Amino acid sequence: MGIETALADRKGKDFCELPKVTNSNNKTRKSRRRQKKMSPVQKLFETCKEVFASASTGIVPPSEDIQRLRSVLDDMKPEDVGLTPELLYFNPLLRSRTPAITYLHLYECENFSMGIFCLPPSGVIPLHNHPGMTVFSKLLFGTMHIKSYDWVDDGPSNTSAVANGDSAPDTTPNAQLAKIKVDSDFTAPCNASILYPADGGNMHRFTAVTACAVLDVLGPPYSDPDGRHCTYYHDFPFSEFSVEGVKLPEGEEEQKENYAWLQERILPEGLAVRGAPYTGPKIVE
């Protein structure tokens, strides 16, 4: 409600310019106090609402909004979402052969989602995609290895490929050529990473070097009815397949180690992701 509307509602009273200015100053001070009291996770929520207000498949927010949201995430700390490395989610003594990953659901609507993946040492989120989505990932603590790929534009499919090694499957349906975008360890504190619908490493795999937690913001979120479903992949070195007529992009012929074949797979056997309640500062809608 604007100042003019508020004043108009107060019928039967006299006003002059001075009360208007004073009222404006009071409102400004109150607004500043509210902003100061806003928790970091509430600030993240409010920023996501604005940045993803018009989110839809394949639509990337304006660059200034991307940087605004990234700046909020860059300042996030584990305590801002009620996490410490001492929580049982990260206890290496509880590891099984395939360490379980815990997901803390913060918020989801049709435009965006917010959640935290908690990984014990050696925990792995397998290689998967984010179709038509813009994704922000903020490592809150720990060390994580990230390997990500982008599809090669007009890249070939190797459905007629011949396997060159024992590790390659006998048949290769739906395998496509991709280029490595990132293959590195990251240690908190570090800036948030961003991937886009067509670049930035849309397919990625997370491997916990130490216990770690990563805060993910997806806009828009996964949605099977809207065609945004999660697909998992095997990745094979470029040299493991022989494909007639395949040529790498000009100038990349000697950089075959930067390329791989990605093949769709079913949900990886043994993958254990369990949900747990989010107990950090409350998010007010």
Short mmCIF file of C-alpha atoms in Angstrom, two decimals:
data_model
loop_
_atom_site.label_atom_id
_atom_site.label_comp_id
_atom_site.label_asym_id
_atom_site.label_seq_id
_atom_site.Cartn_x
_atom_site.Cartn_y
_atom_site.Cartn_z
CA MET A 1 0.00 0.00 0.00
CA GLY A 2 1.47 3.39 -1.01
CA ILE A 3 1.66 6.47 1.24
CA GLU A 4 -0.93 8.29 -0.83
CA THR A 5 -3.44 5.45 -0.44
CA ALA A 6 -2.84 5.19 3.30
CA LEU A 7 -3.44 8.89 3.75
CA ALA A 8 -6.58 8.83 1.62
CA ASP A 9 -8.07 6.14 3.85
CA ARG A 10 -7.88 8.41 6.89
CA LYS A 11 -11.05 10.40 6.11
CA GLY A 12 -12.10 13.45 8.07
CA LYS A 13 -8.59 14.46 9.16
CA ASP A 14 -6.43 17.36 8.05
CA PHE A 15 -3.01 16.77 6.54
CA CYS A 16 -0.18 19.00 5.47
CA GLU A 17 3.11 18.29 3.71
CA LEU A 18 5.08 17.78 6.91
CA PRO A 19 3.14 14.72 8.13
CA LYS A 20 3.54 13.13 4.68
CA VAL A 21 7.29 13.47 4.78
CA THR A 22 7.44 12.21 8.35
CA ASN A 23 5.27 9.21 7.50
CA SER A 24 7.53 8.38 4.57
CA ASN A 25 10.61 8.53 6.76
CA ASN A 26 8.96 6.32 9.38
CA LYS A 27 8.03 3.75 6.75
CA THR A 28 11.56 3.80 5.37
CA ARG A 29 13.03 3.24 8.84
CA LYS A 30 10.61 0.38 9.50
CA SER A 31 11.52 -1.19 6.16
CA ARG A 32 15.21 -0.95 7.00
CA ARG A 33 14.61 -2.56 10.40
CA ARG A 34 12.74 -5.43 8.75
CA GLN A 35 15.59 -5.95 6.28
CA LYS A 36 18.12 -6.00 9.11
CA LYS A 37 16.10 -8.65 10.95
CA MET A 38 15.66 -10.84 7.86
CA SER A 39 17.59 -14.10 8.17
CA PRO A 40 19.99 -15.11 5.37
CA VAL A 41 17.76 -18.02 4.34
CA GLN A 42 14.72 -15.71 4.23
CA LYS A 43 16.71 -13.28 2.10
CA LEU A 44 17.57 -16.16 -0.23
CA PHE A 45 13.89 -17.11 -0.46
CA GLU A 46 12.79 -13.54 -1.21
CA THR A 47 15.50 -13.15 -3.86
CA CYS A 48 14.52 -16.43 -5.53
CA LYS A 49 10.89 -15.30 -5.68
CA GLU A 50 11.96 -12.19 -7.58
CA VAL A 51 14.60 -13.78 -9.82
CA PHE A 52 12.40 -16.72 -10.83
CA ALA A 53 9.10 -14.84 -10.97
CA SER A 54 8.73 -15.72 -14.66
CA ALA A 55 10.58 -19.04 -14.62
CA SER A 56 9.77 -21.61 -17.29
CA THR A 57 11.63 -24.33 -19.15
CA GLY A 58 14.73 -23.01 -20.90
CA ILE A 59 14.28 -19.41 -19.74
CA VAL A 60 17.41 -17.96 -18.12
CA PRO A 61 16.97 -14.96 -15.78
CA PRO A 62 18.66 -11.68 -16.79
CA SER A 63 22.37 -11.49 -15.98
CA GLU A 64 21.86 -8.86 -13.29
CA ASP A 65 19.40 -11.16 -11.51
CA ILE A 66 21.80 -14.08 -11.85
CA GLN A 67 24.52 -12.08 -10.15
CA ARG A 68 22.15 -10.81 -7.46
CA LEU A 69 21.12 -14.33 -6.49
CA ARG A 70 24.69 -15.57 -6.69
CA SER A 71 25.80 -12.78 -4.36
CA VAL A 72 23.21 -13.86 -1.76
CA LEU A 73 24.36 -17.49 -2.02
CA ASP A 74 28.03 -16.54 -1.82
CA ASP A 75 27.38 -15.09 1.64
CA MET A 76 25.53 -18.18 2.94
CA LYS A 77 27.16 -20.13 5.77
CA PRO A 78 26.28 -23.52 7.32
CA GLU A 79 24.89 -21.90 10.45
CA ASP A 80 22.49 -19.85 8.30
CA VAL A 81 20.59 -23.09 7.59
CA GLY A 82 21.20 -24.78 10.93
CA LEU A 83 24.00 -27.11 9.83
CA THR A 84 27.23 -28.19 11.50
CA PRO A 85 29.70 -30.90 10.38
CA GLU A 86 28.99 -32.74 13.65
CA LEU A 87 25.46 -33.76 12.62
CA LEU A 88 24.84 -37.48 12.07
CA TYR A 89 24.24 -36.92 8.35
CA PHE A 90 28.00 -36.49 7.96
CA ASN A 91 29.24 -39.17 10.39
CA PRO A 92 31.79 -41.41 8.61
CA LEU A 93 31.23 -44.14 11.23
CA LEU A 94 27.74 -44.63 9.84
CA ARG A 95 28.89 -45.21 6.29
CA SER A 96 27.76 -48.30 4.45
CA ARG A 97 29.27 -49.65 1.26
CA THR A 98 27.30 -46.97 -0.56
CA PRO A 99 27.15 -43.95 1.78
CA ALA A 100 23.63 -42.60 2.19
CA ILE A 101 22.95 -39.01 1.17
CA THR A 102 20.50 -36.89 3.13
CA TYR A 103 18.30 -34.29 1.47
CA LEU A 104 16.84 -31.40 3.47
CA HIS A 105 13.86 -29.85 1.69
CA LEU A 106 13.66 -26.10 2.26
CA TYR A 107 11.02 -24.97 -0.24
CA GLU A 108 9.47 -25.71 -3.62
CA CYS A 109 6.92 -24.04 -5.87
CA GLU A 110 6.31 -24.17 -9.62
CA ASN A 111 9.00 -21.55 -10.22
CA PHE A 112 11.92 -22.70 -8.06
CA SER A 113 13.10 -25.09 -5.38
CA MET A 114 15.61 -24.87 -2.53
CA GLY A 115 17.24 -27.83 -0.81
CA ILE A 116 20.44 -29.09 0.80
CA PHE A 117 22.31 -32.31 0.03
CA CYS A 118 24.32 -33.64 2.97
CA LEU A 119 27.06 -36.07 1.92
CA PRO A 120 29.27 -38.19 4.19
CA PRO A 121 32.83 -38.86 3.00
CA SER A 122 32.83 -40.75 -0.34
CA GLY A 123 29.14 -40.02 -0.89
CA VAL A 124 28.26 -39.63 -4.57
CA ILE A 125 25.41 -37.93 -6.40
CA PRO A 126 25.68 -39.68 -9.79
CA LEU A 127 26.00 -37.93 -13.13
CA HIS A 128 22.62 -36.40 -13.97
CA ASN A 129 21.10 -33.56 -15.96
CA HIS A 130 18.99 -30.45 -15.36
CA PRO A 131 16.81 -30.06 -18.49
CA GLY A 132 15.74 -26.49 -19.21
CA MET A 133 16.86 -25.33 -15.77
CA THR A 134 19.19 -22.73 -14.27
CA VAL A 135 20.90 -24.19 -11.20
CA PHE A 136 22.90 -22.56 -8.41
CA SER A 137 25.02 -24.79 -6.16
CA LYS A 138 26.67 -23.38 -3.03
CA LEU A 139 29.13 -25.58 -1.12
CA LEU A 140 28.48 -24.73 2.52
CA PHE A 141 31.36 -26.69 4.03
CA GLY A 142 33.78 -29.50 3.20
CA THR A 143 35.57 -30.53 0.00
CA MET A 144 33.72 -31.85 -3.02
CA HIS A 145 34.85 -33.07 -6.44
CA ILE A 146 32.64 -31.84 -9.25
CA LYS A 147 32.75 -33.25 -12.76
CA SER A 148 30.39 -31.70 -15.28
CA TYR A 149 29.69 -31.85 -18.99
CA ASP A 150 27.94 -29.90 -21.73
CA TRP A 151 26.60 -31.46 -24.91
CA VAL A 152 28.64 -30.80 -28.03
CA ASP A 153 26.55 -28.70 -30.42
CA ASP A 154 25.39 -30.92 -33.26
CA GLY A 155 27.49 -33.65 -31.66
CA PRO A 156 27.23 -37.16 -33.10
CA SER A 157 25.40 -40.08 -31.58
CA ASN A 158 27.36 -43.31 -31.38
CA THR A 159 24.48 -45.74 -31.76
CA SER A 160 26.55 -47.53 -34.41
CA ALA A 161 29.74 -47.41 -32.39
CA VAL A 162 32.10 -50.33 -31.87
CA ALA A 163 33.41 -50.76 -28.34
CA ASN A 164 37.19 -50.50 -28.05
CA GLY A 165 37.52 -51.75 -24.47
CA ASP A 166 36.08 -54.14 -21.92
CA SER A 167 34.61 -51.28 -19.87
CA ALA A 168 32.42 -50.10 -22.73
CA PRO A 169 28.97 -51.67 -23.14
CA ASP A 170 28.21 -53.97 -26.08
CA THR A 171 25.52 -51.62 -27.33
CA THR A 172 25.37 -47.87 -26.91
CA PRO A 173 21.82 -46.56 -27.42
CA ASN A 174 21.28 -42.84 -26.87
CA ALA A 175 24.95 -42.14 -26.18
CA GLN A 176 26.01 -38.66 -27.23
CA LEU A 177 29.21 -36.67 -27.37
CA ALA A 178 29.83 -34.22 -24.52
CA LYS A 179 32.69 -31.99 -23.44
CA ILE A 180 34.05 -31.76 -19.92
CA LYS A 181 33.28 -28.38 -18.39
CA VAL A 182 34.62 -28.87 -14.85
CA ASP A 183 36.72 -31.64 -13.29
CA SER A 184 38.07 -30.25 -10.01
CA ASP A 185 37.95 -30.28 -6.23
CA PHE A 186 36.21 -27.40 -4.48
CA THR A 187 36.66 -26.50 -0.82
CA ALA A 188 34.41 -24.20 1.18
CA PRO A 189 34.28 -21.28 1.51
CA CYS A 190 33.92 -20.74 -2.22
CA ASN A 191 31.53 -18.94 -4.54
CA ALA A 192 28.38 -20.58 -5.83
CA SER A 193 28.57 -22.35 -9.18
CA ILE A 194 25.94 -21.81 -11.86
CA LEU A 195 24.84 -24.05 -14.69
CA TYR A 196 22.43 -23.16 -17.46
CA PRO A 197 20.04 -25.10 -19.72
CA ALA A 198 22.60 -25.38 -22.53
CA ASP A 199 25.98 -24.62 -20.94
CA GLY A 200 27.90 -24.25 -17.72
CA GLY A 201 28.00 -28.00 -17.09
CA ASN A 202 24.32 -29.01 -17.28
CA MET A 203 25.20 -32.65 -16.52
CA HIS A 204 27.22 -33.02 -13.32
CA ARG A 205 28.36 -35.49 -10.66
CA PHE A 206 29.18 -34.64 -7.03
CA THR A 207 31.67 -36.75 -5.05
CA ALA A 208 32.34 -35.95 -1.39
CA VAL A 209 36.08 -35.87 -0.66
CA THR A 210 35.23 -35.03 2.94
CA ALA A 211 31.87 -34.68 4.63
CA CYS A 212 30.18 -31.77 2.90
CA ALA A 213 26.88 -29.99 2.31
CA VAL A 214 25.69 -28.26 -0.84
CA LEU A 215 22.75 -25.89 -1.09
CA ASP A 216 20.94 -26.19 -4.42
CA VAL A 217 18.56 -23.67 -6.01
CA LEU A 218 16.77 -24.83 -9.17
CA GLY A 219 14.70 -22.59 -11.40
CA PRO A 220 12.36 -23.98 -12.50
CA PRO A 221 12.47 -27.26 -10.52
CA TYR A 222 12.19 -30.79 -11.88
CA SER A 223 8.70 -31.56 -13.21
CA ASP A 224 7.80 -34.70 -15.15
CA PRO A 225 4.57 -33.21 -16.60
CA ASP A 226 6.58 -30.28 -17.97
CA GLY A 227 9.30 -32.51 -19.43
CA ARG A 228 11.89 -31.64 -16.81
CA HIS A 229 12.69 -35.11 -15.51
CA CYS A 230 16.05 -36.20 -14.14
CA THR A 231 18.13 -38.45 -16.40
CA TYR A 232 21.21 -40.32 -15.15
CA TYR A 233 24.24 -41.12 -17.32
CA HIS A 234 27.27 -43.34 -17.66
CA ASP A 235 30.29 -41.48 -19.00
CA PHE A 236 32.93 -43.18 -21.15
CA PRO A 237 36.21 -41.73 -22.50
CA PHE A 238 36.05 -40.61 -26.09
CA SER A 239 38.61 -43.25 -27.11
CA GLU A 240 36.46 -46.17 -25.91
CA PHE A 241 34.22 -46.02 -28.98
CA SER A 242 35.00 -46.03 -32.68
CA VAL A 243 32.45 -44.01 -34.60
CA GLU A 244 32.78 -43.62 -38.33
CA GLY A 245 33.03 -40.04 -39.47
CA VAL A 246 33.19 -38.47 -36.01
CA LYS A 247 35.26 -35.31 -35.89
CA LEU A 248 35.96 -33.18 -32.88
CA PRO A 249 35.48 -29.41 -33.16
CA GLU A 250 38.20 -27.61 -35.10
CA GLY A 251 41.33 -27.15 -33.00
CA GLU A 252 40.30 -29.85 -30.52
CA GLU A 253 41.58 -32.89 -32.40
CA GLU A 254 44.48 -33.34 -29.96
CA GLN A 255 42.30 -32.81 -26.88
CA LYS A 256 40.34 -36.06 -26.88
CA GLU A 257 40.69 -36.38 -23.11
CA ASN A 258 38.34 -33.38 -22.82
CA TYR A 259 35.49 -35.31 -24.44
CA ALA A 260 33.35 -38.26 -23.41
CA TRP A 261 30.34 -40.29 -24.48
CA LEU A 262 27.34 -40.01 -22.18
CA GLN A 263 24.89 -42.88 -22.17
CA GLU A 264 21.52 -42.80 -20.44
CA ARG A 265 21.13 -45.26 -17.59
CA ILE A 266 18.47 -46.31 -15.12
CA LEU A 267 18.56 -45.06 -11.55
CA PRO A 268 21.94 -46.23 -10.25
CA GLU A 269 21.74 -49.34 -8.10
CA GLY A 270 22.54 -48.69 -4.48
CA LEU A 271 21.91 -44.95 -4.65
CA ALA A 272 20.46 -44.02 -1.27
CA VAL A 273 18.98 -40.56 -0.79
CA ARG A 274 16.88 -40.14 2.32
CA GLY A 275 14.84 -37.16 3.32
CA ALA A 276 15.14 -35.43 6.67
CA PRO A 277 13.32 -32.42 8.10
CA TYR A 278 14.89 -29.01 7.71
CA THR A 279 15.43 -27.59 11.19
CA GLY A 280 17.15 -24.31 10.35
CA PRO A 281 15.70 -20.80 10.52
CA LYS A 282 12.07 -20.70 9.38
CA ILE A 283 11.17 -19.52 5.90
CA VAL A 284 8.09 -17.27 5.91
CA GLU A 285 6.09 -17.25 2.67
#
